[in-house]
């Protein structure tokens, strides 16, 4: 289980004091920090926006490379949102339970969605 793996952005990516680096798999789940909470809330807002814009265009959700499993995981918009809400509620999100038999053509990387939205706003 790697909770951080599903987060599109790591707020501690460039921070040598990354609190996650002190956690091992056997330690209990720690509540997220205020900083992480703000990030997750922003990401949740983004997911809702992405779904609104991209689902009518046939995009079902996000995929990303999972470093634990060394394979791609595919998540529907609603599953992403549910995972983020679980995180905000202080629950562990089921990051290794992706959509069953996804149509891989219908999933895009997080950065693609951000870029797509930026493109729309630039017009
Ligand atoms: Zn995984």
CSV table of C-alpha atoms and ligand atoms in Angstrom, one decimal:
chain,number,residue,atom,x,y,z
A,1,UNK,CA,0.0,0.0,0.0
A,2,UNK,CA,1.5,3.3,-1.0
A,3,UNK,CA,-0.9,6.1,-0.2
A,4,UNK,CA,1.3,8.7,-1.9
A,5,UNK,CA,1.3,6.9,-5.2
A,6,UNK,CA,-2.2,8.0,-6.1
A,7,UNK,CA,-1.7,11.6,-5.4
A,8,UNK,CA,-1.0,13.5,-8.6
A,9,UNK,CA,1.2,16.0,-6.9
A,10,UNK,CA,3.5,15.5,-4.0
A,11,UNK,CA,3.7,18.6,-1.8
A,12,UNK,CA,6.9,17.4,-0.3
A,13,UNK,CA,8.6,16.4,-3.6
A,14,UNK,CA,11.5,18.8,-3.1
A,15,UNK,CA,11.5,18.7,0.7
A,16,UNK,CA,14.3,16.7,2.3
A,17,UNK,CA,12.1,16.5,5.5
A,18,UNK,CA,9.4,14.7,3.6
A,19,UNK,CA,7.3,13.1,6.5
A,20,UNK,CA,6.4,10.2,4.3
A,21,UNK,CA,10.0,9.1,4.2
A,22,UNK,CA,9.8,8.2,7.9
A,23,UNK,CA,6.8,6.0,7.5
A,24,UNK,CA,7.0,2.3,6.8
A,25,UNK,CA,4.3,0.0,5.6
A,26,UNK,CA,3.7,-1.4,9.0
A,27,UNK,CA,3.0,1.9,10.7
A,28,UNK,CA,-0.6,3.0,11.3
A,29,UNK,CA,-2.2,5.5,8.9
A,30,UNK,CA,-1.4,9.0,10.0
A,31,UNK,CA,-3.9,11.8,9.6
A,32,UNK,CA,-3.0,14.1,6.7
A,33,UNK,CA,-1.4,17.5,7.4
A,34,UNK,CA,-3.3,20.7,6.8
A,35,UNK,CA,-1.0,21.3,3.8
A,36,UNK,CA,-1.8,17.9,2.3
A,37,UNK,CA,-5.5,18.5,3.0
A,38,UNK,CA,-5.4,21.7,1.0
A,39,UNK,CA,-3.8,19.9,-1.9
A,40,UNK,CA,-6.3,17.1,-1.8
A,41,UNK,CA,-9.2,19.6,-1.7
A,42,UNK,CA,-7.7,21.3,-4.8
A,43,UNK,CA,-7.3,17.9,-6.5
A,44,UNK,CA,-10.9,17.0,-5.7
A,45,UNK,CA,-12.1,20.2,-7.2
A,46,UNK,CA,-10.0,19.5,-10.3
A,47,UNK,CA,-11.4,15.9,-10.6
A,48,UNK,CA,-14.9,17.3,-10.5
A,49,UNK,CA,-14.0,19.9,-13.2
A,50,UNK,CA,-12.2,17.3,-15.4
A,51,UNK,CA,-15.2,15.0,-15.2
A,52,UNK,CA,-17.5,17.8,-16.3
A,53,UNK,CA,-15.3,18.8,-19.2
A,54,UNK,CA,-13.9,15.4,-20.3
A,55,UNK,CA,-16.5,12.8,-19.7
A,56,UNK,CA,-18.8,14.2,-22.5
A,57,UNK,CA,-15.7,13.7,-24.7
A,58,UNK,CA,-15.5,10.0,-23.9
A,59,UNK,CA,-12.8,10.3,-21.2
A,60,UNK,CA,-13.7,8.0,-18.3
A,61,UNK,CA,-10.9,8.9,-15.9
A,62,UNK,CA,-7.2,9.0,-15.0
A,63,UNK,CA,-4.4,6.5,-15.3
A,64,UNK,CA,-1.0,6.6,-13.7
A,65,UNK,CA,2.0,4.4,-13.1
A,66,UNK,CA,1.9,2.8,-9.7
A,67,UNK,CA,5.4,2.4,-8.3
A,68,UNK,CA,4.3,-0.3,-5.9
A,69,UNK,CA,2.7,-2.6,-8.6
A,70,UNK,CA,4.9,-1.4,-11.4
A,71,UNK,CA,1.9,-1.2,-13.7
A,72,UNK,CA,-0.7,1.3,-14.7
A,73,UNK,CA,-3.8,1.9,-12.6
A,74,UNK,CA,-7.0,3.2,-14.0
A,75,UNK,CA,-9.5,5.2,-12.1
A,76,UNK,CA,-12.9,6.5,-13.0
A,77,UNK,CA,-13.7,10.1,-12.1
A,78,UNK,CA,-16.1,9.0,-9.4
A,79,UNK,CA,-13.5,6.6,-7.9
A,80,UNK,CA,-10.9,9.3,-7.8
A,81,UNK,CA,-13.3,11.6,-6.1
A,82,UNK,CA,-14.3,9.0,-3.6
A,83,UNK,CA,-10.7,8.2,-2.8
A,84,UNK,CA,-10.0,11.9,-2.2
A,85,UNK,CA,-13.1,12.3,0.0
A,86,UNK,CA,-11.9,9.2,1.9
A,87,UNK,CA,-8.5,10.8,2.4
A,88,UNK,CA,-10.1,14.1,3.6
A,89,UNK,CA,-12.2,12.0,6.0
A,90,UNK,CA,-9.1,10.5,7.4
A,91,UNK,CA,-9.7,7.0,5.9
A,92,UNK,CA,-7.3,5.0,3.8
A,93,UNK,CA,-8.3,5.1,0.2
A,94,UNK,CA,-8.3,1.9,-1.8
A,95,UNK,CA,-5.6,3.0,-4.3
A,96,UNK,CA,-4.9,-0.5,-5.5
A,97,UNK,CA,-8.4,-1.3,-6.4
A,98,UNK,CA,-8.8,0.3,-9.8
A,99,UNK,CA,-11.7,0.0,-12.1
A,100,UNK,CA,-12.4,-3.5,-13.3
A,101,UNK,CA,-11.4,-4.2,-16.9
A,102,UNK,CA,-11.1,-0.5,-17.9
A,103,UNK,CA,-11.2,0.5,-21.5
A,104,UNK,CA,-7.6,1.8,-21.4
A,105,UNK,CA,-8.2,4.1,-24.4
A,106,UNK,CA,-10.7,6.2,-22.3
A,107,UNK,CA,-8.1,7.1,-19.6
A,108,UNK,CA,-5.6,9.9,-19.6
A,109,UNK,CA,-2.8,11.1,-17.4
A,110,UNK,CA,-3.6,13.8,-14.8
A,111,UNK,CA,-1.2,16.3,-16.5
A,112,UNK,CA,-3.2,15.8,-19.7
A,113,UNK,CA,-6.4,17.0,-17.9
A,114,UNK,CA,-4.6,20.0,-16.4
A,115,UNK,CA,-3.2,20.9,-19.8
A,116,UNK,CA,-6.6,20.5,-21.4
A,117,UNK,CA,-8.3,22.7,-18.9
A,118,UNK,CA,-5.5,25.3,-19.2
A,119,UNK,CA,-6.1,25.3,-23.0
A,120,UNK,CA,-9.8,25.9,-22.5
A,121,UNK,CA,-9.2,28.8,-20.2
A,122,UNK,CA,-6.6,30.4,-22.4
A,123,UNK,CA,-9.2,30.8,-25.2
B,1,LIG,ZN1,-0.6,-0.3,-7.2
